[in-house]
Amino acid sequence: GKLYRCLQAHTSQSDWTPDAAVSLWTVIGDPKVEYPEWAQPVGAHDAYQQGDKVTHDGIKYVSDVANNVWEPGVYGWTEVE
């Protein structure tokens, strides 16, 4: 029920599922949703980039900085009306 983006090229193995090989995959939102729900990045590989859009606590935000791992409303995000 989740969508994933491959973070680095690799030869597939049946035991390298997204939950077992987290360095290879990151969860992404539905590409048809303009403001997907924010998820806490676990590292540089899945940090938000400048211009990325998210929804957090019912509020829409746009990332002001590249490699953003901050929670919206704390730092690095602009609230969108």
Short mmCIF file of C-alpha atoms in Angstrom, two decimals:
data_model
loop_
_atom_site.label_atom_id
_atom_site.label_comp_id
_atom_site.label_asym_id
_atom_site.label_seq_id
_atom_site.Cartn_x
_atom_site.Cartn_y
_atom_site.Cartn_z
CA GLY A 1 0.00 0.00 0.00
CA LYS A 2 3.03 2.35 -0.05
CA LEU A 3 5.01 3.82 -2.93
CA TYR A 4 8.81 3.80 -2.83
CA ARG A 5 11.57 5.53 -4.78
CA CYS A 6 14.80 3.67 -5.41
CA LEU A 7 17.67 5.75 -3.99
CA GLN A 8 20.58 3.94 -5.61
CA ALA A 9 21.03 1.56 -8.48
CA HIS A 10 21.41 -2.06 -7.45
CA THR A 11 20.79 -5.61 -8.57
CA SER A 12 17.52 -6.70 -7.05
CA GLN A 13 17.37 -9.44 -4.43
CA SER A 14 14.21 -10.86 -2.90
CA ASP A 15 15.39 -10.05 0.63
CA TRP A 16 16.22 -6.37 -0.18
CA THR A 17 12.72 -5.16 0.50
CA PRO A 18 12.20 -1.51 1.51
CA ASP A 19 11.85 -2.39 5.19
CA ALA A 20 15.00 -4.56 5.15
CA ALA A 21 17.26 -2.41 2.93
CA VAL A 22 16.34 1.12 3.99
CA SER A 23 19.42 2.64 2.35
CA LEU A 24 18.06 1.59 -1.06
CA TRP A 25 14.50 2.90 -0.74
CA THR A 26 12.45 5.83 0.53
CA VAL A 27 8.70 6.11 0.91
CA ILE A 28 7.10 8.67 -1.38
CA GLY A 29 3.64 10.13 -1.43
CA ASP A 30 1.08 9.62 -4.13
CA PRO A 31 2.39 11.65 -7.11
CA LYS A 32 -1.18 12.78 -7.81
CA VAL A 33 -1.36 14.51 -4.40
CA GLU A 34 0.09 18.03 -4.55
CA TYR A 35 0.76 18.29 -0.79
CA PRO A 36 1.50 14.78 0.56
CA GLU A 37 1.67 14.17 4.29
CA TRP A 38 5.07 15.07 5.80
CA ALA A 39 7.23 12.19 7.05
CA GLN A 40 10.33 12.63 9.22
CA PRO A 41 13.42 12.03 7.07
CA VAL A 42 15.82 9.44 8.47
CA GLY A 43 18.90 10.80 6.70
CA ALA A 44 20.27 12.81 3.83
CA HIS A 45 18.98 10.27 1.32
CA ASP A 46 15.34 11.17 1.99
CA ALA A 47 15.57 14.80 3.10
CA TYR A 48 13.17 17.27 1.51
CA GLN A 49 14.51 19.55 -1.19
CA GLN A 50 13.86 23.23 -1.73
CA GLY A 51 10.40 23.66 -3.23
CA ASP A 52 9.03 20.33 -1.96
CA LYS A 53 5.43 20.55 -0.76
CA VAL A 54 3.94 18.80 2.27
CA THR A 55 0.96 18.82 4.60
CA HIS A 56 1.63 18.66 8.35
CA ASP A 57 -1.01 18.90 11.08
CA GLY A 58 -3.50 20.01 8.43
CA ILE A 59 -1.33 22.92 7.24
CA LYS A 60 0.34 23.13 3.82
CA TYR A 61 4.05 24.01 3.63
CA VAL A 62 6.78 24.51 1.02
CA SER A 63 10.42 23.78 1.87
CA ASP A 64 12.64 26.87 1.81
CA VAL A 65 15.94 24.98 1.91
CA ALA A 66 17.64 22.01 0.30
CA ASN A 67 18.28 18.87 2.38
CA ASN A 68 15.55 19.85 4.84
CA VAL A 69 15.08 17.40 7.72
CA TRP A 70 13.27 19.85 10.02
CA GLU A 71 9.63 19.46 10.99
CA PRO A 72 7.35 21.98 9.26
CA GLY A 73 6.61 24.88 11.56
CA VAL A 74 10.00 24.59 13.28
CA TYR A 75 12.50 25.73 10.63
CA GLY A 76 12.97 25.80 6.87
CA TRP A 77 9.32 25.81 5.77
CA THR A 78 6.87 28.48 4.62
CA GLU A 79 3.19 28.01 5.37
CA VAL A 80 1.00 28.19 2.27
CA GLU A 81 -2.45 29.78 2.44
#
